[in-house]
Amino acid sequence: GSVRPWSPRTAPLAMKSFAVALAAAVFTGRASASDASPIAKVVQMISDFQAKVLKEGEEAQKLYAEFSEWCEDRNRELAHEIKTGKAEVESLKATIEEEASSIASLTTRVEELAASIAANDADLQAATEVRGKEQKDFAAEEKELME
């Protein structure tokens, strides 16, 4: 017949088949089950080892499934965080552009107001000088009229 290669899926079946064949060979022709021959002990040890290996395999498979699920969950979480982060970056870039435009606009307005204030200060200074001169002229004229 064809020989199948060893794999983790076929190993338990092969062990069971071997244990059953060995047990059949050992117990064939023996009338008493109380005779504990070395071969029967070996068969029992193999059977116990098989049960232990199967149990450890099931535990390992369970741990692997849990770890795999954790990895998949973490992958989804990270993908979501990356997507959210990229969207936030785009939003913040747009906000920065809007604020930069606003800064430029307000800077221009501040410059206009500073120029207007300077012009108003110059006009005030000129008006104060004119008023001072007019007051001197008035005082002199009033003094002349009073004499």
XYZ file of N, CA, C and O in Angstrom:
588
model
N 0.824 -1.189 0.000
C 0.000 0.000 0.000
C 0.862 1.244 0.000
O 2.078 1.202 0.062
N 0.211 2.380 -0.060
C 0.956 3.641 -0.090
C 1.272 4.053 1.335
O 0.477 3.889 2.243
N 2.437 4.610 1.532
C 2.872 5.062 2.844
C 2.635 6.565 2.910
O 3.115 7.310 2.063
N 1.862 6.960 3.913
C 1.597 8.393 4.081
C 2.748 9.012 4.863
O 3.249 8.395 5.800
N 3.122 10.248 4.513
C 4.185 10.907 5.280
C 3.656 11.283 6.665
O 2.468 11.448 6.867
N 4.581 11.456 7.589
C 4.206 11.821 8.953
C 3.743 13.263 8.961
O 4.300 14.129 8.310
N 2.701 13.540 9.703
C 2.243 14.918 9.906
C 1.593 14.979 11.275
O 1.225 13.951 11.838
N 1.438 16.212 11.817
C 0.817 16.319 13.143
C -0.598 15.755 13.182
O -1.063 15.294 14.207
N -1.285 15.746 12.040
C -2.657 15.227 12.011
C -2.695 13.692 11.987
O -3.598 13.089 12.519
N -1.692 13.086 11.334
C -1.703 11.627 11.216
C -0.953 10.944 12.345
O -1.097 9.747 12.543
N -0.151 11.689 13.126
C 0.637 11.084 14.197
C -0.237 10.400 15.246
O 0.048 9.260 15.628
N -1.296 11.044 15.757
C -2.109 10.363 16.771
C -2.737 9.070 16.243
O -2.797 8.074 16.957
N -3.163 9.078 15.001
C -3.762 7.884 14.413
C -2.715 6.777 14.301
O -2.993 5.613 14.628
N -1.512 7.122 13.886
C -0.445 6.130 13.761
C -0.088 5.566 15.130
O 0.132 4.358 15.271
N -0.044 6.430 16.156
C 0.277 5.958 17.506
C -0.802 5.010 18.028
O -0.505 4.001 18.651
N -2.052 5.367 17.772
C -3.149 4.508 18.221
C -3.071 3.148 17.534
O -3.215 2.105 18.175
N -2.826 3.190 16.229
C -2.744 1.930 15.477
C -1.605 1.078 15.997
O -1.744 -0.137 16.165
N -0.457 1.692 16.272
C 0.691 0.960 16.781
C 0.385 0.377 18.152
O 0.695 -0.789 18.430
N -0.225 1.189 19.016
C -0.528 0.723 20.372
C -1.512 -0.444 20.330
O -1.356 -1.429 21.068
N -2.527 -0.361 19.474
C -3.513 -1.439 19.376
C -2.849 -2.714 18.834
O -3.077 -3.813 19.355
N -2.012 -2.570 17.838
C -1.339 -3.740 17.264
C -0.399 -4.377 18.278
O -0.345 -5.604 18.415
N 0.329 -3.533 19.005
C 1.252 -4.048 20.007
C 0.483 -4.742 21.131
O 0.864 -5.823 21.583
N -0.601 -4.155 21.568
C -1.414 -4.755 22.628
C -1.992 -6.092 22.159
O -2.025 -7.064 22.919
N -2.454 -6.135 20.937
C -3.016 -7.383 20.411
C -1.940 -8.464 20.363
O -2.202 -9.625 20.698
N -0.746 -8.083 19.949
C 0.338 -9.061 19.872
C 0.732 -9.551 21.255
O 1.021 -10.731 21.448
N 0.728 -8.663 22.233
C 1.146 -9.040 23.582
C 0.118 -9.939 24.256
O 0.455 -10.934 24.890
N -1.150 -9.590 24.109
C -2.178 -10.306 24.843
C -2.718 -11.533 24.111
O -3.513 -12.260 24.657
N -2.321 -11.752 22.904
C -2.783 -12.927 22.177
C -2.194 -14.171 22.840
O -0.992 -14.267 23.031
N -3.027 -15.090 23.212
C -2.589 -16.346 23.792
C -2.411 -16.273 25.297
O -2.118 -17.280 25.906
N -2.567 -15.176 25.897
C -2.424 -15.069 27.354
C -3.805 -15.169 27.975
O -4.712 -14.451 27.619
N -3.953 -15.972 28.928
C -5.241 -16.171 29.557
C -5.425 -15.232 30.745
O -6.538 -14.879 31.070
N -4.355 -14.886 31.359
C -4.466 -14.109 32.593
C -4.080 -12.656 32.323
O -3.023 -12.386 31.787
N -4.938 -11.715 32.741
C -4.659 -10.293 32.568
C -3.805 -9.784 33.713
O -3.279 -8.691 33.667
N -3.672 -10.625 34.768
C -2.907 -10.179 35.942
C -1.410 -10.328 35.712
O -0.629 -9.791 36.473
N -1.023 -11.083 34.674
C 0.406 -11.203 34.367
C 0.874 -9.867 33.788
O 0.410 -9.441 32.736
N 1.791 -9.231 34.468
C 2.299 -7.948 34.010
C 3.675 -8.175 33.416
O 4.697 -8.054 34.077
N 3.695 -8.543 32.165
C 4.969 -8.803 31.499
C 5.621 -7.477 31.126
O 4.959 -6.445 31.066
N 6.875 -7.504 30.848
C 7.569 -6.276 30.450
C 6.951 -5.666 29.187
O 6.872 -4.447 29.075
N 6.496 -6.483 28.285
C 5.885 -5.976 27.059
C 4.573 -5.278 27.388
O 4.277 -4.211 26.851
N 3.800 -5.840 28.303
C 2.540 -5.212 28.701
C 2.825 -3.864 29.364
O 2.105 -2.880 29.149
N 3.909 -3.810 30.141
C 4.276 -2.549 30.775
C 4.666 -1.515 29.707
O 4.304 -0.338 29.802
N 5.415 -1.991 28.723
C 5.816 -1.083 27.629
C 4.586 -0.581 26.893
O 4.467 0.603 26.564
N 3.646 -1.487 26.628
C 2.412 -1.094 25.943
C 1.667 -0.064 26.786
O 1.172 0.941 26.259
N 1.598 -0.286 28.094
C 0.924 0.671 28.972
C 1.649 2.019 28.960
O 1.020 3.068 28.906
N 2.971 1.973 28.996
C 3.742 3.220 28.968
C 3.514 3.973 27.657
O 3.372 5.202 27.642
N 3.484 3.233 26.557
C 3.234 3.862 25.251
C 1.836 4.464 25.224
O 1.632 5.579 24.732
N 0.877 3.731 25.764
C -0.493 4.227 25.810
C -0.573 5.491 26.660
O -1.209 6.476 26.275
N 0.083 5.484 27.817
C 0.101 6.675 28.682
C 0.792 7.841 27.979
O 0.332 8.983 28.043
N 1.914 7.529 27.315
C 2.644 8.582 26.600
C 1.787 9.159 25.474
O 1.768 10.361 25.250
N 1.072 8.279 24.796
C 0.186 8.733 23.722
C -0.873 9.685 24.269
O -1.120 10.743 23.699
N -1.474 9.331 25.399
C -2.494 10.191 26.005
C -1.879 11.537 26.406
O -2.483 12.594 26.190
N -0.660 11.479 26.959
C 0.015 12.713 27.360
C 0.308 13.587 26.149
O 0.077 14.803 26.176
N 0.801 12.982 25.082
C 1.126 13.737 23.863
C -0.137 14.346 23.269
O -0.144 15.507 22.846
N -1.197 13.578 23.240
C -2.454 14.106 22.700
C -2.966 15.276 23.539
O -3.415 16.295 23.005
N -2.882 15.140 24.872
C -3.335 16.208 25.759
C -2.485 17.463 25.556
O -3.013 18.576 25.440
N -1.166 17.292 25.495
C -0.283 18.441 25.273
C -0.542 19.071 23.903
O -0.484 20.285 23.761
N -0.821 18.233 22.917
C -1.132 18.750 21.579
C -2.403 19.584 21.591
O -2.466 20.647 20.955
N -3.408 19.104 22.315
C -4.663 19.864 22.416
C -4.431 21.192 23.133
O -4.950 22.230 22.723
N -3.633 21.167 24.207
C -3.336 22.400 24.940
C -2.556 23.372 24.062
O -2.836 24.572 24.052
N -1.584 22.839 23.317
C -0.800 23.691 22.417
C -1.690 24.288 21.333
O -1.555 25.459 20.978
N -2.602 23.486 20.806
C -3.524 23.974 19.774
C -4.420 25.068 20.342
O -4.677 26.072 19.686
N -4.876 24.878 21.592
C -5.726 25.885 22.240
C -4.946 27.186 22.422
O -5.445 28.272 22.123
N -3.712 27.089 22.917
C -2.873 28.274 23.100
C -2.605 28.974 21.767
O -2.642 30.198 21.674
N -2.339 28.172 20.754
C -2.101 28.743 19.426
C -3.338 29.479 18.928
O -3.239 30.581 18.396
N -4.503 28.888 19.120
C -5.751 29.526 18.670
C -5.971 30.841 19.420
O -6.347 31.843 18.809
N -5.723 30.843 20.729
C -5.880 32.071 21.514
C -4.897 33.143 21.046
O -5.264 34.301 20.874
N -3.643 32.749 20.834
C -2.632 33.704 20.387
C -2.964 34.224 18.992
O -2.841 35.416 18.723
N -3.401 33.351 18.138
C -3.778 33.746 16.781
C -4.931 34.733 16.819
O -4.932 35.741 16.100
N -5.918 34.469 17.669
C -7.058 35.384 17.805
C -6.593 36.735 18.340
O -7.015 37.782 17.856
N -5.694 36.711 19.337
C -5.156 37.960 19.880
C -4.439 38.746 18.785
O -4.610 39.968 18.679
N -3.638 38.053 17.967
C -2.910 38.711 16.875
C -3.889 39.350 15.883
O -3.685 40.487 15.442
N -4.930 38.630 15.528
C -5.916 39.162 14.585
C -6.632 40.370 15.180
O -6.835 41.376 14.497
N -7.010 40.288 16.458
C -7.657 41.428 17.130
C -6.734 42.636 17.156
O -7.140 43.755 16.848
N -5.491 42.394 17.528
C -4.516 43.498 17.607
C -4.290 44.098 16.222
O -4.155 45.314 16.090
N -4.248 43.264 15.208
C -4.077 43.750 13.837
C -5.234 44.674 13.455
O -5.015 45.742 12.884
N -6.461 44.262 13.785
C -7.628 45.101 13.480
C -7.562 46.422 14.244
O -7.838 47.485 13.693
N -7.184 46.346 15.525
C -7.092 47.563 16.339
C -6.053 48.524 15.775
O -6.309 49.719 15.645
N -4.890 47.990 15.435
C -3.827 48.842 14.892
C -4.229 49.433 13.545
O -3.938 50.598 13.272
N -4.871 48.638 12.711
C -5.312 49.145 11.410
C -6.301 50.290 11.610
O -6.232 51.316 10.913
N -7.199 50.128 12.578
C -8.173 51.190 12.869
C -7.461 52.439 13.400
O -7.778 53.561 12.996
N -6.498 52.244 14.302
C -5.760 53.378 14.854
C -4.984 54.109 13.759
O -4.930 55.343 13.751
N -4.390 53.370 12.850
C -3.640 53.976 11.746
C -4.588 54.769 10.857
O -4.296 55.915 10.484
N -5.719 54.173 10.522
C -6.696 54.856 9.669
C -7.194 56.129 10.352
O -7.264 57.190 9.727
N -7.523 56.032 11.635
C -7.989 57.188 12.395
C -6.889 58.245 12.480
O -7.159 59.440 12.312
N -5.665 57.812 12.724
C -4.533 58.740 12.816
C -4.300 59.474 11.506
O -4.035 60.681 11.498
N -4.388 58.767 10.388
C -4.197 59.410 9.079
C -5.297 60.437 8.824
O -5.025 61.521 8.308
N -6.523 60.093 9.178
C -7.635 61.040 9.005
C -7.409 62.268 9.887
O -7.659 63.397 9.451
N -6.929 62.057 11.104
C -6.666 63.170 12.006
C -5.541 64.050 11.468
O -5.609 65.277 11.560
N -4.526 63.438 10.883
C -3.423 64.205 10.288
C -3.961 65.107 9.182
O -3.624 66.291 9.115
N -4.796 64.551 8.319
C -5.367 65.344 7.226
C -6.212 66.490 7.774
O -6.148 67.618 7.288
N -6.997 66.212 8.791
C -7.829 67.245 9.403
C -6.962 68.345 10.009
O -7.249 69.540 9.843
N -5.906 67.958 10.701
C -5.022 68.936 11.319
C -4.271 69.755 10.275
O -4.053 70.962 10.459
N -3.881 69.130 9.169
C -3.224 69.876 8.087
C -4.168 70.932 7.527
O -3.755 72.069 7.266
N -5.431 70.563 7.336
C -6.419 71.518 6.832
C -6.597 72.663 7.827
O -6.670 73.836 7.433
N -6.659 72.344 9.111
C -6.788 73.373 10.145
C -5.577 74.305 10.134
O -5.721 75.527 10.243
N -4.402 73.734 9.991
C -3.173 74.543 9.946
C -3.215 75.499 8.755
O -2.881 76.676 8.882
N -3.637 75.001 7.592
C -3.732 75.854 6.408
C -4.736 76.978 6.628
O -4.469 78.134 6.271
N -5.886 76.667 7.216
C -6.896 77.693 7.495
C -6.347 78.743 8.454
O -6.527 79.943 8.244
N -5.690 78.282 9.510
C -5.151 79.210 10.503
C -4.010 80.045 9.924
O -3.876 81.228 10.257
N -3.182 79.467 9.059
C -2.104 80.223 8.414
C -2.695 81.321 7.537
O -2.202 82.459 7.524
N -3.766 81.008 6.830
C -4.450 82.005 6.006
C -5.030 83.095 6.892
O -4.931 84.291 6.575
N -5.626 82.709 7.990
C -6.197 83.666 8.931
C -5.100 84.558 9.512
O -5.287 85.775 9.647
N -3.961 83.997 9.845
C -2.836 84.769 10.378
C -2.385 85.808 9.355
O -2.153 86.977 9.703
N -2.244 85.381 8.101
C -1.823 86.314 7.052
C -2.833 87.454 6.913
O -2.452 88.631 6.821
N -4.109 87.125 6.913
C -5.160 88.129 6.794
C -5.131 89.089 7.975
O -5.229 90.314 7.802
N -5.014 88.550 9.179
C -4.996 89.397 10.373
C -3.716 90.232 10.462
O -3.755 91.374 10.946
N -2.609 89.699 10.002
C -1.357 90.463 9.983
C -1.505 91.673 9.065
O -1.085 92.787 9.421
N -2.116 91.473 7.917
C -2.371 92.579 6.992
C -3.272 93.613 7.662
O -3.023 94.819 7.568
N -4.292 93.175 8.341
C -5.224 94.086 9.012
C -4.503 94.861 10.119
O -4.718 96.068 10.280
N -3.634 94.186 10.879
C -2.863 94.855 11.933
C -1.966 95.931 11.312
O -1.855 97.048 11.846
N -1.326 95.602 10.201
C -0.470 96.588 9.524
C -1.284 97.791 9.064
O -0.836 98.942 9.207
N -2.489 97.539 8.520
C -3.361 98.640 8.089
C -3.742 99.508 9.276
O -3.715 100.742 9.201
N -4.116 98.869 10.387
C -4.507 99.628 11.576
C -3.318 100.390 12.170
O -3.475 101.526 12.629
N -2.143 99.788 12.158
C -0.947 100.477 12.666
C -0.659 101.709 11.808
O -0.330 102.790 12.347
N -0.807 101.587 10.492
C -0.600 102.737 9.597
C -1.653 103.805 9.863
O -1.343 105.006 9.896
N -2.891 103.380 10.077
C -3.973 104.318 10.371
C -3.718 105.042 11.697
O -3.920 106.269 11.799
N -3.270 104.309 12.699
C -2.955 104.912 14.004
C -1.819 105.920 13.848
O -1.868 107.026 14.405
N -0.790 105.558 13.076
C 0.335 106.472 12.855
C -0.148 107.736 12.164
O 0.248 108.860 12.535
N -1.019 107.563 11.163
C -1.563 108.739 10.455
C -2.400 109.577 11.411
O -2.305 110.820 11.410
N -3.222 108.930 12.241
C -4.049 109.671 13.206
C -3.174 110.398 14.239
O -3.486 111.523 14.632
N -2.096 109.747 14.678
C -1.171 110.403 15.619
C -0.538 111.634 14.981
O -0.398 112.688 15.620
N -0.146 111.496 13.701
C 0.450 112.636 12.990
C -0.578 113.758 12.855
O -0.252 114.946 13.068
N -1.821 113.399 12.507
C -2.880 114.420 12.394
C -3.134 115.071 13.752
O -3.326 116.304 13.834
N -3.147 114.277 14.827
C -3.352 114.823 16.158
C -2.227 115.791 16.527
O -2.479 116.869 17.083
N -1.006 115.395 16.234
C 0.157 116.248 16.523
C 0.038 117.568 15.765
O 0.238 118.647 16.344
N -0.342 117.489 14.478
C -0.485 118.701 13.657
C -1.620 119.573 14.204
O -1.479 120.803 14.303
N -2.733 118.934 14.568
C -3.873 119.683 15.096
C -3.515 120.335 16.426
O -3.924 121.475 16.712
N -2.735 119.645 17.261
C -2.306 120.192 18.551
C -1.408 121.412 18.333
O -1.551 122.421 19.032
N -0.523 121.315 17.364
C 0.348 122.439 17.058
C -0.468 123.635 16.552
O -0.246 124.781 16.969
N -1.429 123.366 15.649
C -2.287 124.433 15.127
C -3.080 125.048 16.274
O -3.200 126.287 16.389
N -3.631 124.219 17.142
C -4.441 124.700 18.262
C -3.583 125.546 19.211
O -4.009 126.605 19.705
N -2.352 125.078 19.448
C -1.442 125.849 20.305
C -1.132 127.209 19.703
O -1.130 128.222 20.402
N -0.880 127.236 18.393
C -0.583 128.498 17.704
C -1.805 129.400 17.749
O -1.701 130.615 18.034
N -3.000 128.821 17.477
C -4.238 129.614 17.494
C -4.490 130.164 18.896
O -4.943 131.305 19.064
N -4.176 129.382 19.932
C -4.391 129.838 21.311
C -3.458 131.011 21.624
O -3.878 131.989 22.246
N -2.201 130.931 21.174
C -1.255 132.026 21.387
C -1.736 133.281 20.672
O -1.698 134.396 21.228
N -2.194 133.074 19.414
C -2.691 134.214 18.637
C -3.906 134.830 19.326
O -4.019 136.063 19.431
N -4.797 134.003 19.821
C -5.999 134.490 20.501
C -5.625 135.257 21.761
O -6.151 136.345 22.048
N -4.706 134.667 22.517
C -4.295 135.320 23.764
C -3.657 136.683 23.472
O -3.908 137.672 24.171
N -2.839 136.737 22.426
C -2.191 138.004 22.063
C -3.236 139.008 21.598
O -3.190 140.198 21.967
N -4.170 138.565 20.799
C -5.221 139.452 20.285
C -6.102 139.928 21.430
O -6.482 141.110 21.493
N -6.422 139.055 22.348
C -7.266 139.425 23.481
C -6.526 140.449 24.360
O -7.136 141.426 24.854
N -5.248 140.252 24.510
C -4.427 141.159 25.331
C -4.431 142.544 24.675
O -4.525 143.574 25.348
N -4.297 142.562 23.371
C -4.302 143.822 22.622
C -5.629 144.515 22.777
O -5.698 145.749 22.918
N -6.701 143.790 22.693
C -8.037 144.366 22.805
C -8.299 144.848 24.233
O -9.048 145.787 24.454
N -7.754 144.292 25.182
C -7.974 144.664 26.557
C -7.188 145.914 26.918
O -7.562 146.620 27.840
N -6.207 146.207 26.213
C -5.421 147.381 26.530
C -6.033 148.572 26.043
O -6.659 149.263 25.636
